[in-house]
Short mmCIF file of C-alpha atoms in Angstrom, two decimals:
data_model
loop_
_atom_site.label_atom_id
_atom_site.label_comp_id
_atom_site.label_asym_id
_atom_site.label_seq_id
_atom_site.Cartn_x
_atom_site.Cartn_y
_atom_site.Cartn_z
CA MET A 1 2.32 23.65 -20.23
CA GLY A 2 4.28 20.64 -18.95
CA VAL A 3 3.51 21.54 -15.33
CA PHE A 4 -0.18 22.00 -16.16
CA LEU A 5 -0.46 18.57 -17.84
CA GLU A 6 1.45 16.89 -15.02
CA GLN A 7 -0.84 18.44 -12.39
CA LEU A 8 -3.87 17.56 -14.51
CA VAL A 9 -2.90 13.87 -14.48
CA ASN A 10 -2.14 14.05 -10.73
CA GLY A 11 -5.47 15.80 -10.13
CA LEU A 12 -7.42 13.17 -12.07
CA THR A 13 -5.65 10.44 -10.11
CA ILE A 14 -6.50 11.94 -6.72
CA GLY A 15 -9.93 12.95 -7.98
CA SER A 16 -10.61 9.29 -8.77
CA PHE A 17 -10.25 8.48 -5.05
CA TYR A 18 -12.60 11.31 -4.11
CA ALA A 19 -15.11 10.29 -6.78
CA LEU A 20 -15.28 6.64 -5.65
CA VAL A 21 -15.84 7.65 -2.01
CA ALA A 22 -18.28 10.39 -3.07
CA LEU A 23 -20.39 7.78 -4.87
CA GLY A 24 -21.00 6.08 -1.53
CA TYR A 25 -22.06 9.37 0.06
CA SER A 26 -24.35 10.16 -2.84
CA MET A 27 -26.05 6.75 -3.04
CA VAL A 28 -26.77 6.63 0.70
CA TYR A 29 -28.05 10.21 0.75
CA GLY A 30 -30.17 9.62 -2.35
CA VAL A 31 -32.02 6.67 -0.79
CA MET A 32 -31.93 7.40 2.97
CA LYS A 33 -31.28 11.17 3.11
CA LEU A 34 -28.39 10.35 5.44
CA ILE A 35 -24.89 11.87 5.43
CA ASN A 36 -22.88 8.75 6.21
CA PHE A 37 -19.79 10.22 7.86
CA ALA A 38 -18.29 6.73 8.26
CA HIS A 39 -17.54 6.43 4.51
CA GLY A 40 -14.11 8.01 4.92
CA ASP A 41 -13.18 5.47 7.60
CA LEU A 42 -14.35 2.60 5.38
CA PHE A 43 -11.95 4.01 2.78
CA ALA A 44 -9.17 3.84 5.41
CA LEU A 45 -10.26 0.29 6.33
CA GLY A 46 -9.84 -0.72 2.68
CA SER A 47 -6.29 0.68 2.72
CA TYR A 48 -5.39 -1.37 5.79
CA VAL A 49 -7.04 -4.57 4.53
CA GLY A 50 -5.02 -4.26 1.32
CA TYR A 51 -1.87 -3.53 3.32
CA ALA A 52 -2.38 -6.63 5.48
CA ILE A 53 -3.00 -8.91 2.50
CA LEU A 54 -0.09 -7.58 0.44
CA VAL A 55 2.39 -7.50 3.34
CA TYR A 56 1.55 -10.77 5.08
CA GLY A 57 0.64 -12.61 1.90
CA SER A 58 3.22 -11.02 -0.40
CA CYS A 59 5.59 -13.99 -0.16
CA ILE A 60 2.90 -16.31 -1.47
CA ILE A 61 0.72 -14.10 -3.66
CA THR A 62 3.01 -11.54 -5.25
CA ARG A 63 6.06 -13.77 -5.70
CA THR A 64 3.97 -16.59 -7.15
CA PHE A 65 1.57 -14.71 -9.38
CA GLY A 66 3.30 -11.32 -9.86
CA VAL A 67 2.63 -7.76 -8.71
CA TRP A 68 -0.57 -7.25 -10.72
CA ALA A 69 -2.10 -10.54 -9.56
CA GLY A 70 -1.29 -9.72 -5.93
CA MET A 71 -2.92 -6.33 -6.35
CA ALA A 72 -6.02 -7.88 -7.96
CA ILE A 73 -6.45 -10.38 -5.11
CA ALA A 74 -5.99 -7.65 -2.48
CA MET A 75 -8.57 -5.43 -4.19
CA ALA A 76 -11.07 -8.27 -4.51
CA CYS A 77 -10.67 -9.08 -0.80
CA ALA A 78 -11.06 -5.40 0.16
CA PHE A 79 -14.17 -5.14 -2.04
CA LEU A 80 -15.83 -8.08 -0.25
CA LEU A 81 -14.64 -7.34 3.31
CA VAL A 82 -15.33 -3.58 3.31
CA GLY A 83 -18.66 -4.19 1.56
CA ALA A 84 -19.55 -6.68 4.31
CA ALA A 85 -18.52 -4.08 6.91
CA GLY A 86 -20.92 -1.63 5.23
CA LEU A 87 -23.76 -4.15 5.46
CA ALA A 88 -23.00 -4.81 9.14
CA MET A 89 -22.88 -1.06 9.77
CA GLU A 90 -26.36 -0.60 8.27
CA ARG A 91 -27.81 -3.55 10.18
CA ILE A 92 -26.31 -2.72 13.60
CA ALA A 93 -25.98 1.09 13.68
CA TYR A 94 -28.53 2.56 11.27
CA ARG A 95 -31.56 0.29 10.90
CA PRO A 96 -32.51 0.34 14.63
CA VAL A 97 -32.67 4.17 14.65
CA THR A 98 -34.08 4.81 11.15
CA ALA A 99 -37.61 5.35 12.48
CA ALA A 100 -36.36 7.97 14.97
CA GLY A 101 -35.54 10.48 12.20
CA ARG A 102 -32.48 11.99 10.55
CA LEU A 103 -30.69 13.45 13.59
CA PRO A 104 -30.24 10.10 15.41
CA LEU A 105 -28.99 8.63 12.11
CA VAL A 106 -26.34 11.36 11.77
CA VAL A 107 -25.25 10.87 15.41
CA SER A 108 -25.05 7.13 14.78
CA ALA A 109 -22.94 7.75 11.65
CA LEU A 110 -20.49 9.87 13.67
CA GLY A 111 -20.32 7.11 16.29
CA VAL A 112 -19.53 4.49 13.63
CA SER A 113 -16.83 6.77 12.21
CA ILE A 114 -15.14 7.12 15.62
CA PHE A 115 -15.46 3.37 16.26
CA LEU A 116 -13.87 2.43 12.92
CA GLU A 117 -10.99 4.88 13.32
CA ASN A 118 -10.16 3.57 16.79
CA ALA A 119 -10.59 -0.06 15.70
CA ILE A 120 -8.04 0.47 12.90
CA MET A 121 -5.64 2.08 15.37
CA ALA A 122 -6.10 -0.78 17.87
CA ILE A 123 -5.45 -3.47 15.22
CA TRP A 124 -2.62 -1.93 13.16
CA GLY A 125 -1.20 0.60 15.64
CA PRO A 126 -1.03 4.42 15.72
CA ARG A 127 2.10 4.72 13.53
CA TYR A 128 2.10 5.25 9.78
CA GLN A 129 2.30 2.03 7.77
CA ALA A 130 4.05 1.77 4.41
CA TYR A 131 3.20 -0.44 1.45
CA PRO A 132 6.40 -2.31 0.42
CA ALA A 133 7.89 -1.19 -2.91
CA THR A 134 7.93 -4.82 -4.07
CA VAL A 135 4.11 -4.99 -4.22
CA VAL A 136 3.62 -1.78 -6.23
CA PRO A 137 4.16 -1.63 -10.04
CA SER A 138 7.22 0.51 -10.76
CA VAL A 139 6.86 0.93 -14.54
CA SER A 140 6.56 4.47 -15.93
CA TRP A 141 6.46 6.08 -19.36
CA ASN A 142 7.67 9.42 -20.67
CA ILE A 143 5.24 10.78 -23.27
CA ALA A 144 6.35 14.07 -24.82
CA GLY A 145 8.03 15.09 -21.56
CA LEU A 146 5.06 14.02 -19.41
CA ARG A 147 5.87 11.20 -16.97
CA ILE A 148 2.99 8.80 -16.32
CA THR A 149 3.38 5.80 -14.03
CA ALA A 150 1.70 2.44 -14.54
CA MET A 151 -0.02 2.92 -11.17
CA GLN A 152 -1.53 6.24 -12.28
CA SER A 153 -2.75 4.70 -15.53
CA PHE A 154 -4.29 1.78 -13.68
CA ILE A 155 -6.03 4.06 -11.13
CA LEU A 156 -7.50 6.28 -13.84
CA LEU A 157 -8.69 3.48 -16.12
CA PHE A 158 -9.99 1.19 -13.38
CA SER A 159 -11.80 4.03 -11.57
CA LEU A 160 -13.46 5.13 -14.81
CA PHE A 161 -14.47 1.50 -15.44
CA LEU A 162 -16.03 1.22 -11.95
CA MET A 163 -17.87 4.52 -12.38
CA ALA A 164 -19.14 3.51 -15.83
CA MET A 165 -20.37 0.16 -14.47
CA LEU A 166 -22.20 1.84 -11.60
CA TYR A 167 -23.75 4.38 -13.98
CA TYR A 168 -24.93 1.54 -16.25
CA ILE A 169 -26.45 -0.40 -13.34
CA VAL A 170 -28.32 2.62 -11.97
CA GLN A 171 -29.45 4.12 -15.27
CA LYS A 172 -29.95 1.13 -17.59
CA THR A 173 -31.09 -1.86 -15.53
CA ARG A 174 -34.36 -2.84 -13.85
CA PHE A 175 -32.72 -2.87 -10.42
CA GLY A 176 -31.30 0.59 -11.15
CA ALA A 177 -34.84 1.79 -11.84
CA ALA A 178 -35.82 0.43 -8.40
CA ILE A 179 -32.96 2.41 -6.84
CA ARG A 180 -34.05 5.61 -8.58
CA ALA A 181 -37.68 5.04 -7.60
CA THR A 182 -36.67 4.51 -3.95
CA ALA A 183 -34.61 7.69 -4.02
CA LEU A 184 -37.55 9.71 -5.41
CA ASP A 185 -40.28 8.40 -3.09
CA ARG A 186 -39.59 5.50 -0.74
CA GLU A 187 -43.22 4.97 0.29
CA MET A 188 -44.52 5.01 -3.27
CA ALA A 189 -41.75 2.61 -4.36
CA THR A 190 -42.82 0.21 -1.59
CA MET A 191 -46.46 0.41 -2.74
CA LEU A 192 -45.35 -0.39 -6.30
CA GLY A 193 -43.62 -3.56 -5.17
CA VAL A 194 -40.01 -2.39 -4.98
CA ASP A 195 -37.98 -4.34 -2.40
CA VAL A 196 -36.66 -1.27 -0.58
CA ASP A 197 -34.65 -3.37 1.91
CA ALA A 198 -32.78 -5.00 -1.00
CA VAL A 199 -32.02 -1.54 -2.44
CA ILE A 200 -30.68 -0.37 0.93
CA ARG A 201 -28.53 -3.50 1.30
CA PHE A 202 -27.16 -2.95 -2.21
CA ILE A 203 -26.09 0.64 -1.62
CA PHE A 204 -24.63 -0.16 1.80
CA PHE A 205 -22.56 -2.95 0.24
CA LEU A 206 -21.49 -1.29 -2.99
CA GLY A 207 -20.72 2.20 -1.61
CA PRO A 208 -18.26 0.99 1.07
CA ALA A 209 -16.84 -1.65 -1.34
CA LEU A 210 -15.96 1.04 -3.89
CA GLY A 211 -14.45 3.15 -1.11
CA GLY A 212 -12.40 0.16 0.06
CA MET A 213 -10.96 -0.38 -3.43
CA ALA A 214 -10.16 3.34 -3.63
CA GLY A 215 -8.38 2.97 -0.27
CA ILE A 216 -6.07 0.26 -1.63
CA MET A 217 -5.28 2.29 -4.76
CA ASN A 218 -4.54 5.31 -2.54
CA GLY A 219 -2.20 3.22 -0.37
CA MET A 220 -0.35 1.85 -3.39
CA TYR A 221 -0.11 5.33 -4.96
CA TYR A 222 1.25 7.16 -1.91
CA ARG A 223 2.63 3.98 -0.24
CA GLN A 224 1.90 5.42 3.22
CA ILE A 225 -1.31 5.10 5.22
CA SER A 226 -2.54 6.31 8.60
CA PHE A 227 -5.44 5.25 10.82
CA ALA A 228 -6.66 8.90 10.79
CA MET A 229 -6.64 9.32 7.00
CA GLY A 230 -10.35 8.50 6.71
CA TRP A 231 -11.51 11.82 8.16
CA ASN A 232 -9.53 13.93 5.66
CA TYR A 233 -10.52 11.87 2.62
CA GLY A 234 -14.10 11.59 3.84
CA LEU A 235 -14.32 15.38 4.18
CA LYS A 236 -12.86 15.90 0.70
CA ALA A 237 -15.23 13.32 -0.81
CA PHE A 238 -18.19 14.93 0.94
CA THR A 239 -17.06 18.28 -0.48
CA ALA A 240 -16.91 16.67 -3.94
CA THR A 241 -20.45 15.39 -3.45
CA ILE A 242 -21.68 18.89 -2.61
CA LEU A 243 -19.68 20.41 -5.49
CA GLY A 244 -21.24 18.07 -8.04
CA GLY A 245 -24.72 17.89 -6.52
CA ILE A 246 -25.64 15.55 -3.66
CA GLY A 247 -27.88 12.56 -4.43
CA ASN A 248 -26.83 12.45 -8.09
CA ILE A 249 -24.37 9.71 -9.15
CA PRO A 250 -22.88 11.40 -12.26
CA ALA A 251 -22.58 14.59 -10.20
CA ALA A 252 -20.52 12.78 -7.56
CA MET A 253 -18.14 11.54 -10.28
CA VAL A 254 -17.78 15.02 -11.79
CA GLY A 255 -17.38 16.64 -8.36
CA GLY A 256 -14.65 14.19 -7.30
CA LEU A 257 -12.57 14.56 -10.46
CA LEU A 258 -12.98 18.34 -10.48
CA LEU A 259 -11.99 18.63 -6.82
CA GLY A 260 -8.82 16.62 -7.45
CA ILE A 261 -7.87 18.84 -10.41
CA LEU A 262 -8.55 22.05 -8.45
CA GLU A 263 -6.48 20.79 -5.54
CA MET A 264 -3.46 19.94 -7.69
CA LEU A 265 -3.64 23.15 -9.74
CA GLY A 266 -3.94 25.16 -6.52
CA ALA A 267 -0.86 23.39 -5.12
CA ALA A 268 1.13 24.01 -8.32
CA TYR A 269 0.23 27.62 -9.08
CA ILE A 270 -0.61 29.07 -5.63
CA SER A 271 0.87 27.06 -2.76
CA SER A 272 0.59 23.51 -1.48
CA ALA A 273 -0.11 25.01 1.97
CA TRP A 274 -3.05 26.99 0.54
CA LYS A 275 -4.46 24.37 -1.83
CA ASP A 276 -7.37 23.51 0.48
CA VAL A 277 -8.22 27.21 0.90
CA PHE A 278 -8.26 27.59 -2.89
CA THR A 279 -10.42 24.48 -3.29
CA PHE A 280 -13.01 25.51 -0.70
CA LEU A 281 -13.08 29.06 -2.08
CA VAL A 282 -14.05 27.65 -5.48
CA LEU A 283 -16.66 25.46 -3.77
CA ILE A 284 -18.21 28.49 -2.05
CA LEU A 285 -18.31 30.44 -5.31
CA VAL A 286 -19.96 27.53 -7.12
CA LEU A 287 -22.59 27.13 -4.40
CA ILE A 288 -23.37 30.86 -4.47
CA VAL A 289 -24.13 30.60 -8.20
CA ARG A 290 -25.62 27.07 -8.16
CA PRO A 291 -26.74 26.00 -4.64
CA THR A 292 -27.63 22.52 -5.94
CA GLY A 293 -24.09 21.92 -7.23
CA LEU A 294 -22.73 21.83 -10.77
CA VAL A 295 -24.87 18.91 -11.97
CA GLY A 296 -27.46 18.59 -9.20
CA GLU A 297 -31.12 19.37 -9.71
CA ARG A 298 -33.53 20.97 -7.27
CA ILE A 299 -36.04 18.40 -6.00
CA ALA A 300 -39.16 19.50 -4.16
CA GLU A 301 -39.47 18.23 -0.59
CA LYS A 302 -42.48 16.04 0.09
CA VAL A 303 -44.75 17.52 2.80
#
C-alpha cells in the first residue's frame, strides 16, 4: 500500500507537467485544428529560462528574498517570456500559412520545433544542465510512512490552481464564451462579432506560458534538464491530450494526470524500462473502446 501511495503522488506530480503542456495542445487544436508540435520545445525553453534566472541571478534573488521568492520570480519571467515566444511563433510561422490549409501548418509546427530545440542547444550548450540545490526547497514531510516533499506539494497545488483558473476563464467568462464559439465555428463566431484574432493571440500566449511554468517546475523537481527534453515531454503531453479527448480542456487535464499515474504505476509494478509500453498499451485499449478519448465528445465536421 505504501508503494502504491508513493507512486500515486509521483504520478500526480509528473501528470501535472503533462496536463499543463496538454492544455496548450488542446487549446490550439480546439481553435485552429492544428497539432502544435512545438509545445514540447516551449516547455524545454521554460526550463532553461528558469535555469538561467535562478543560476545567474541566484546571488541576488534567492539570497536576498529566499528560495520561494526566487522561484516565484523565475516562474513569472518564464510565464511572460515563453508566452511572448508563443505569440511570436504564431505571428511569424503560422499566420502566413494559415490560409494554405492544415498540412502546411503542421510542417511549419515541425520546423518551429526543430528551430527551438537547436536554438536552446546553441545558447546553453548540448550538455545536461543542473539546477543548483540551493535554489530548490529541500523541506519534506513524513505522513504515515509516506514521504512528500515541499516541491511535490507546490507542484500539485499550483498546477491544480492554474488548471482551475483556466477552466474558470474558458467556462465562466464572456471571453471564454468567445473562445468556445471560435472553437465550434470560426466563421460564425466572426459574423457574430467575436474578435477571433484576439482569441488566437490569447491561446498562443497562455498555452506556451503554462508550458513554460511547467518546464521550470520540472527542472526544479528533477534538477536536470536537456535541450532535447521537449520532444519526449511533448509526445507524452500529446498522448495525454488524445487519452482525455483532444480539443477539450477538462479532458486534457484528466488525460495528463492519468498518464502520469499510469506511467508511475507501470514503473513500480512492471518495469521502469517497460513503463512507456504499458502506458501506450492502455492508450490503445482506451481508444479502441472510446475513439474520442475518455472525456472527449464526437463533433460533426462541417462540410
